[in-house]
PDB file of C-alpha atoms in Angstrom:
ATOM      1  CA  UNK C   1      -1.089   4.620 -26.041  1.00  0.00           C
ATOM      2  CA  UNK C   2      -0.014   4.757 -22.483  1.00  0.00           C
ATOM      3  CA  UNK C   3      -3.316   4.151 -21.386  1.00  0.00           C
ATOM      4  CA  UNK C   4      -3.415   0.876 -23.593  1.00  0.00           C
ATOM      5  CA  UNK C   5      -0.053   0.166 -21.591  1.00  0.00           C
ATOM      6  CA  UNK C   6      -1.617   0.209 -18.508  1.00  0.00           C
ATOM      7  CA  UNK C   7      -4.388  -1.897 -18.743  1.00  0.00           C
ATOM      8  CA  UNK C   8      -2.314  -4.686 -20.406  1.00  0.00           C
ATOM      9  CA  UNK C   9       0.379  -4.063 -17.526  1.00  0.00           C
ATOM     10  CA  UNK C  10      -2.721  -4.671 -14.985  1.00  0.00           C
ATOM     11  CA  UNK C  11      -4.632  -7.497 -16.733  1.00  0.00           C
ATOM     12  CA  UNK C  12      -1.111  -9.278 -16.793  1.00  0.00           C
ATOM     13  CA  UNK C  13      -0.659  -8.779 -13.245  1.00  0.00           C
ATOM     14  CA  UNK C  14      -4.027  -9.759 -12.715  1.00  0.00           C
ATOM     15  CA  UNK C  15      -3.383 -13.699 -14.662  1.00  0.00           C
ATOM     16  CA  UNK C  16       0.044 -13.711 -12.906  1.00  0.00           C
ATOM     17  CA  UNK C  17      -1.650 -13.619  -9.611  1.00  0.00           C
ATOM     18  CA  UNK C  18      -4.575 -16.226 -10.683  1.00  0.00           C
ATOM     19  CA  UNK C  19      -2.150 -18.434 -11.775  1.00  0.00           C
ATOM     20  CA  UNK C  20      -0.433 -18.208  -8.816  1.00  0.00           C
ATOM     21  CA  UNK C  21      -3.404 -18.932  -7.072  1.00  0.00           C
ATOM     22  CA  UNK C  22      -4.159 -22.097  -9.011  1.00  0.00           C
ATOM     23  CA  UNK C  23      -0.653 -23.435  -8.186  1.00  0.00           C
ATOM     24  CA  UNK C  24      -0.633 -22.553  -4.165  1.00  0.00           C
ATOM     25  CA  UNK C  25      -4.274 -23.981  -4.411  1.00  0.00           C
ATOM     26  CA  UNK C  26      -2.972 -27.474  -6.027  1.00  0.00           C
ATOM     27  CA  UNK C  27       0.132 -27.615  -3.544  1.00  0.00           C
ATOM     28  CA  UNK C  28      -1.958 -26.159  -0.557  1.00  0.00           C
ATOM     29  CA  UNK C  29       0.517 -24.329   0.785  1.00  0.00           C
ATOM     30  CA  UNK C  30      -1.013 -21.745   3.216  1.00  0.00           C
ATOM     31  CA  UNK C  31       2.580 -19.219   2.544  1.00  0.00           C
ATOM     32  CA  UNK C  32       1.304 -19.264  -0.944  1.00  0.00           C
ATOM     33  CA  UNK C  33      -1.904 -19.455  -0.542  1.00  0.00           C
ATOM     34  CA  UNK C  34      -1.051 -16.257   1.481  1.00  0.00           C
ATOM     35  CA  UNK C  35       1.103 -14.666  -1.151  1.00  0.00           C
ATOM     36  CA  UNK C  36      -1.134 -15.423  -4.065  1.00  0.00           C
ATOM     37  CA  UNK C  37      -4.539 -13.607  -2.483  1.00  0.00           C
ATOM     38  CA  UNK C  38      -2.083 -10.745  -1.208  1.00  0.00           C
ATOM     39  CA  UNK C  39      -0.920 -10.469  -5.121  1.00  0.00           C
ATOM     40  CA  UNK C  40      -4.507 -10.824  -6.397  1.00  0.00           C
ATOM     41  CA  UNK C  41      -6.255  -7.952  -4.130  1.00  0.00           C
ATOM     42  CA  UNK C  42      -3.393  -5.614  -5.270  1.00  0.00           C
ATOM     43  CA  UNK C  43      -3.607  -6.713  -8.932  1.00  0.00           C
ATOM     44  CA  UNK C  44      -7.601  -5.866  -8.348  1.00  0.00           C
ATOM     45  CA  UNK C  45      -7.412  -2.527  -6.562  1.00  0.00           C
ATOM     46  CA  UNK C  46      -5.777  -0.613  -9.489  1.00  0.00           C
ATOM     47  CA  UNK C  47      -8.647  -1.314 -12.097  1.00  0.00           C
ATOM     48  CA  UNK C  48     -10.945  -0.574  -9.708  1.00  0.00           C
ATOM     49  CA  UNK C  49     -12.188  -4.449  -9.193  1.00  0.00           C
ATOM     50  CA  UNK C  50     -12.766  -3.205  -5.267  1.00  0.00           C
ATOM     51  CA  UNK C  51     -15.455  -6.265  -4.457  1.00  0.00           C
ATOM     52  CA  UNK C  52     -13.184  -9.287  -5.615  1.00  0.00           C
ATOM     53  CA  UNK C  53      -9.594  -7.357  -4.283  1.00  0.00           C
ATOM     54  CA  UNK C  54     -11.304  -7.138  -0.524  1.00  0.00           C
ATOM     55  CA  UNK C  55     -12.579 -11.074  -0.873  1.00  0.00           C
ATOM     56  CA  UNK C  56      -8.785 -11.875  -1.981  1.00  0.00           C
ATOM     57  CA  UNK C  57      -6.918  -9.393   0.849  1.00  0.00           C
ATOM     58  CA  UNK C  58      -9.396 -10.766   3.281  1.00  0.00           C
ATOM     59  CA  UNK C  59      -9.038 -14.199   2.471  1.00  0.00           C
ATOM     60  CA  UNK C  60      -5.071 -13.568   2.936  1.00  0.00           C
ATOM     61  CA  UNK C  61      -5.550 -11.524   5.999  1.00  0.00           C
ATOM     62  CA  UNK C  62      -7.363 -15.516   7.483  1.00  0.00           C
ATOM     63  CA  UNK C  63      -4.152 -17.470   6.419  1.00  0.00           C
ATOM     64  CA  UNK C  64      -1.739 -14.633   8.115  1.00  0.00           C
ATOM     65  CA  UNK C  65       0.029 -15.270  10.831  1.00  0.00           C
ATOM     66  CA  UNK C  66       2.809 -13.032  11.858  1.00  0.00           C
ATOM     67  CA  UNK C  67       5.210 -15.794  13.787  1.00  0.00           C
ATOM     68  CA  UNK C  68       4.736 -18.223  10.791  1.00  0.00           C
ATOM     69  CA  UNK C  69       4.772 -15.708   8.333  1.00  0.00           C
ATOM     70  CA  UNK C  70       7.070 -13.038   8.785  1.00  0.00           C
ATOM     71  CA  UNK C  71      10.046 -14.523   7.693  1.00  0.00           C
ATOM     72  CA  UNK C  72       8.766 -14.148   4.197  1.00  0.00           C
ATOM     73  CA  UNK C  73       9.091 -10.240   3.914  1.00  0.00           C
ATOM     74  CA  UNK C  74      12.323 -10.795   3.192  1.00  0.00           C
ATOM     75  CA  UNK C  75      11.391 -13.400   0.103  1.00  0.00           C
ATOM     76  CA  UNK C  76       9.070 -10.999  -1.363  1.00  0.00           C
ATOM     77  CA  UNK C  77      10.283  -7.495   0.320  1.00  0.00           C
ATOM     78  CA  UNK C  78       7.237  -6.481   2.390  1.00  0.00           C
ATOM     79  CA  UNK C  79       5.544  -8.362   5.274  1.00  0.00           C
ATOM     80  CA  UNK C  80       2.066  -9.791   3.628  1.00  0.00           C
ATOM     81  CA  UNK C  81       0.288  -8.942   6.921  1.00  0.00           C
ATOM     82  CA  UNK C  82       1.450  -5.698   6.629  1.00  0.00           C
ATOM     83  CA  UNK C  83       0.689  -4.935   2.680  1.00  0.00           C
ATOM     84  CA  UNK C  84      -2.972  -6.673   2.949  1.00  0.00           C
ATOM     85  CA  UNK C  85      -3.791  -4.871   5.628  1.00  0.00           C
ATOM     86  CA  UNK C  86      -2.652  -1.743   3.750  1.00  0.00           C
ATOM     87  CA  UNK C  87      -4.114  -2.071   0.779  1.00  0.00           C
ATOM     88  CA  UNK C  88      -7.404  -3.380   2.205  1.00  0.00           C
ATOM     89  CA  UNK C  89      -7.451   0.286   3.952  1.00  0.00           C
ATOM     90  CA  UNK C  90      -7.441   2.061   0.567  1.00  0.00           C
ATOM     91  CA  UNK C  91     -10.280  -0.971  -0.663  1.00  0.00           C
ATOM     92  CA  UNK C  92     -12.297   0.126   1.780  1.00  0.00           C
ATOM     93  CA  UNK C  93     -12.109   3.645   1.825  1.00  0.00           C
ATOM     94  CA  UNK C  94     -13.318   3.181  -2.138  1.00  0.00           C
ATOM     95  CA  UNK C  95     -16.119   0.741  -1.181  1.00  0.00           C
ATOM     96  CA  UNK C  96     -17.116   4.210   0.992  1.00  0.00           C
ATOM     97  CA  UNK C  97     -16.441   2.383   4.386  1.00  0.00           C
ATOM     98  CA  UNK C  98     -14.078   5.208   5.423  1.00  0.00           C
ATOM     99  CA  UNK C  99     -13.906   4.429   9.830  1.00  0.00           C
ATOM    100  CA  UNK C 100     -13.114   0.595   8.718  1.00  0.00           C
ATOM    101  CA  UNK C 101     -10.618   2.145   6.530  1.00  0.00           C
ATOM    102  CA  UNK C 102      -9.018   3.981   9.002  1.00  0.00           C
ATOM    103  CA  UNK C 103      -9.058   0.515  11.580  1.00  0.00           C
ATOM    104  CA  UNK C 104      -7.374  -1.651   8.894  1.00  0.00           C
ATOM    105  CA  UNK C 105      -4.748   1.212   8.283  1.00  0.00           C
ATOM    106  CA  UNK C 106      -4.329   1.548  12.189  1.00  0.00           C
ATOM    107  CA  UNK C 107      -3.564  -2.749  12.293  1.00  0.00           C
ATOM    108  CA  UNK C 108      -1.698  -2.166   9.866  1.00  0.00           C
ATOM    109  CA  UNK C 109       0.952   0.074  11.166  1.00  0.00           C
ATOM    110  CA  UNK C 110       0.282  -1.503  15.010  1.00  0.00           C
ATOM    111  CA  UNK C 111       1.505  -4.787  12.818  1.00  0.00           C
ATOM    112  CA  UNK C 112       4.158  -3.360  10.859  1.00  0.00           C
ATOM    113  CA  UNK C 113       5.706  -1.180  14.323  1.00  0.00           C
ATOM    114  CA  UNK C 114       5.976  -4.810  15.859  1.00  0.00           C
ATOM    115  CA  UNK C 115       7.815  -6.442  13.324  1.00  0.00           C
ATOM    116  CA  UNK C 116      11.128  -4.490  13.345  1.00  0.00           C
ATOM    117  CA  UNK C 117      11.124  -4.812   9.410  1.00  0.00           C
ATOM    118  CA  UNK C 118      11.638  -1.151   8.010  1.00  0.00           C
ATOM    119  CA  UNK C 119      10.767  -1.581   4.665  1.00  0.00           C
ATOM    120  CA  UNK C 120       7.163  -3.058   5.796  1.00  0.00           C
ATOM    121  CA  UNK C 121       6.889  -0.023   8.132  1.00  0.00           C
ATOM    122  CA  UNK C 122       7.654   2.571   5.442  1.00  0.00           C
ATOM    123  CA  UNK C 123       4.916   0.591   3.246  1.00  0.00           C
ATOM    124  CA  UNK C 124       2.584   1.606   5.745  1.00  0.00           C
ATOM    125  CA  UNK C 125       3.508   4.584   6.936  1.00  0.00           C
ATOM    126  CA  UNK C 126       3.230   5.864   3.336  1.00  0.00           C
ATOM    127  CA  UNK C 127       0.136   4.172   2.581  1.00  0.00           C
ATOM    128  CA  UNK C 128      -1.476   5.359   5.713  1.00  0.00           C
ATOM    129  CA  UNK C 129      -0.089   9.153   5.429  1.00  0.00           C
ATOM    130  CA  UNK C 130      -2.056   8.496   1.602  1.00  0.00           C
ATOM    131  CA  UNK C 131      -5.190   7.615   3.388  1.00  0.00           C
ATOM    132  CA  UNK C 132      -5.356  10.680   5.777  1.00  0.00           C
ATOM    133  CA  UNK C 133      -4.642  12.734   2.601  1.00  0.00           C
ATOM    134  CA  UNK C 134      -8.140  11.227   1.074  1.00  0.00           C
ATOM    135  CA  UNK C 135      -9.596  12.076   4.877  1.00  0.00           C
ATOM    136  CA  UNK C 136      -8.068  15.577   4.326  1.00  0.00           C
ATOM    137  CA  UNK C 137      -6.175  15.603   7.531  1.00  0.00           C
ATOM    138  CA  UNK C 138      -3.494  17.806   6.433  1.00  0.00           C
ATOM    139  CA  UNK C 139      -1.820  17.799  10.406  1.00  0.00           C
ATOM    140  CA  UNK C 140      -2.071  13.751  10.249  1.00  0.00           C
ATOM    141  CA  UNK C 141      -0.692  13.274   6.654  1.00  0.00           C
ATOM    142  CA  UNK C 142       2.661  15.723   7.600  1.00  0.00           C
ATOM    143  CA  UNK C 143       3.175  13.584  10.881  1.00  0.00           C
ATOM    144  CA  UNK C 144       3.084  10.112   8.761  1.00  0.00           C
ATOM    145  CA  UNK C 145       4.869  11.409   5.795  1.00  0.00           C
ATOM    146  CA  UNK C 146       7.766  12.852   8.263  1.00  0.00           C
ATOM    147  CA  UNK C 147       8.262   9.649   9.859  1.00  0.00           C
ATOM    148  CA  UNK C 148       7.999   8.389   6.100  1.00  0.00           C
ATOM    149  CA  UNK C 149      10.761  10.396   5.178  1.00  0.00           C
ATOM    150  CA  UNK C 150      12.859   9.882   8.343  1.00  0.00           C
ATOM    151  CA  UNK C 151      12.757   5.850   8.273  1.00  0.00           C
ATOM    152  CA  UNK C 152      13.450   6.135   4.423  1.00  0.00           C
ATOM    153  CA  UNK C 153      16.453   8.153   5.030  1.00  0.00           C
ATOM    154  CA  UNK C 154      17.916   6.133   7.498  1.00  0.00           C
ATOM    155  CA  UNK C 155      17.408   2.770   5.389  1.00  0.00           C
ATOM    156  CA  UNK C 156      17.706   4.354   1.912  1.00  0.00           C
ATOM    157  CA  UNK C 157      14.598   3.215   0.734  1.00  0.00           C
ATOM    158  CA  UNK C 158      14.166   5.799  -2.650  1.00  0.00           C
ATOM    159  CA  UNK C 159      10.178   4.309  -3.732  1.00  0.00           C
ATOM    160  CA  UNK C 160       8.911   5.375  -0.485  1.00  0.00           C
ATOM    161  CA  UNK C 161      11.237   8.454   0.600  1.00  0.00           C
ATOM    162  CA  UNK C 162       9.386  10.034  -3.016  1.00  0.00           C
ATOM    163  CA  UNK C 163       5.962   8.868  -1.570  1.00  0.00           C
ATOM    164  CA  UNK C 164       6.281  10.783   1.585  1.00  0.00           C
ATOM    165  CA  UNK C 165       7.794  13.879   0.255  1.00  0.00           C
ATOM    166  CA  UNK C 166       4.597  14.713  -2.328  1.00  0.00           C
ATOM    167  CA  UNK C 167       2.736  13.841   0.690  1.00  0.00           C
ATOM    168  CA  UNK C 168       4.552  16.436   2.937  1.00  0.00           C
ATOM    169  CA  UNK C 169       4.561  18.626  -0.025  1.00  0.00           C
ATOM    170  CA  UNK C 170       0.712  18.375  -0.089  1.00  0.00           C
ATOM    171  CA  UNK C 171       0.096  18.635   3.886  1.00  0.00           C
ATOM    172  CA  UNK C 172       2.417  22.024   4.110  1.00  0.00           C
ATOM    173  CA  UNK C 173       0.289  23.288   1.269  1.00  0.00           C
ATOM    174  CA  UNK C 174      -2.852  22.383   2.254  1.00  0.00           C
ATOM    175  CA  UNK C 175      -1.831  23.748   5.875  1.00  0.00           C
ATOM    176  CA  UNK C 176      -0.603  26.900   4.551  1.00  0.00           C
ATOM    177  CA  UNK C 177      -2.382  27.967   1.026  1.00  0.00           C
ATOM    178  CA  UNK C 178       0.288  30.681   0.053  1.00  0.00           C
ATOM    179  CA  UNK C 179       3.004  27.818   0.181  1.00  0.00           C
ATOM    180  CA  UNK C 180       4.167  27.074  -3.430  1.00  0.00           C
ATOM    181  CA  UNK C 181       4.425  22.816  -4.219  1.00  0.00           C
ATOM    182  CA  UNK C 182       8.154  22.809  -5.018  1.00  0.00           C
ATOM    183  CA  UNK C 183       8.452  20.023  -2.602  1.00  0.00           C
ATOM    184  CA  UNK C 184       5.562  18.121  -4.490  1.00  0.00           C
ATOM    185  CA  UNK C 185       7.837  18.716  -7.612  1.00  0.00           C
ATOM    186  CA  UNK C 186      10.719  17.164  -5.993  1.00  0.00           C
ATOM    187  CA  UNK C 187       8.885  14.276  -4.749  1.00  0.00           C
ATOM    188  CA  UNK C 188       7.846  13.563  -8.219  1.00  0.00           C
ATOM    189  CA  UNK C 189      11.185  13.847  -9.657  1.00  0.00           C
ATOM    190  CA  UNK C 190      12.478  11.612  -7.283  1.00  0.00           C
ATOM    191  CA  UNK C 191       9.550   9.041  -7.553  1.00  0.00           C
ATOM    192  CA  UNK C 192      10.599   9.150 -11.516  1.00  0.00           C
ATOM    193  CA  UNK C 193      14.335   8.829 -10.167  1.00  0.00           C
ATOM    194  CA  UNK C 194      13.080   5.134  -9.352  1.00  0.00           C
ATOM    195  CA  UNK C 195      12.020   4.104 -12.262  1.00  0.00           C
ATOM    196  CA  UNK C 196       8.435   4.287 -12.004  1.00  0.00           C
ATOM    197  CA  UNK C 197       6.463   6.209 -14.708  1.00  0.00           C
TER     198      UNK C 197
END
């Protein structure tokens, strides 16, 4: 049943964010334009649709442009810059272009550092600490998930605080096998804490 759930939940997403395409497309409006490829590569990531979700974060990353465009982070709660260049990191670590991986998730948090907006820099911070996690870089994935957990803390942002504790929970255990994964635990709990499944 709740994979059936899923898969609905991500085809939905998926004609939310082509219909939203249509509709920037018809009132060319590059902000939408913007939003609608940014919604589309995410929508495509999850079910694995890697090809067309790097085309649509691609395409987004041409119509970004971080004077004209930040403003809208606060409309939809995480700089588009930011969250394409993110997720196009974790695209192309799947496509098997890990050292472009790590470059987009560098920009990325270069980006999100200069734009003073903390929820778009725990975004990243939490998405890149997730990429040095696939890269196994246990010292790497601590040091992003600690400033994770720091910034989250200080602007009391739950989704991402839960992020970066299972992946300090994972680094300290990977770093030191006879650790046990209570923090991993916790992380979990809180991540539930939010709502998510």
């Amino acid at each position: 049943m709740g994979v059936y759930v899923v898969r609905a939940q991500l085809r939905s997403a998926q004609e939310l964010g082509e219909q939203f395409l249509r509709l920037a497309q018809s009132a060319q409006d590059p902000a939408l334009l913007l939003e609608a490829h940014f919604m589309l590569g995410d929508a495509l990531l999850w079910p694995g649709e890697l090809s067309l979700a790097r085309t649509h974060l691609e395409q987004g990353l041409t119509l970004y442009d971080p004077q004209q465009h930040h403003s809208l982070a606060i409309l939809y709660g995480t700089d588009t810059g930011v969250g394409c260049l993110s997720f196009l990191a974790r695209v192309l670590w799947h496509l098997g272009y890990q050292d472009q991986a790590l470059k987009s998730s560098d920009r990325a948090l270069a980006l999100a550092t200069s734009l003073s907006h903390p929820f778009s820099l725990a975004h990243v911070l939490s998405w890149a600490a997730a990429l040095h996690q696939l890269r196994r870089e246990a010292q790497t994935v601590q040091e992003r998930a600690e400033a994770t957990l720091a910034l989250t803390s200080e602007h009391e942002i739950a989704f991402f605080a839960a992020h970066g504790m299972v992946l300090r929970g994972w680094a300290l255990v990977e770093q030191d096998k006879d650790r046990k994964s209570g923090q991993i635990r916790q992380g979990i709990a809180a991540y539930r804490a939010t709502g998510q499944s």
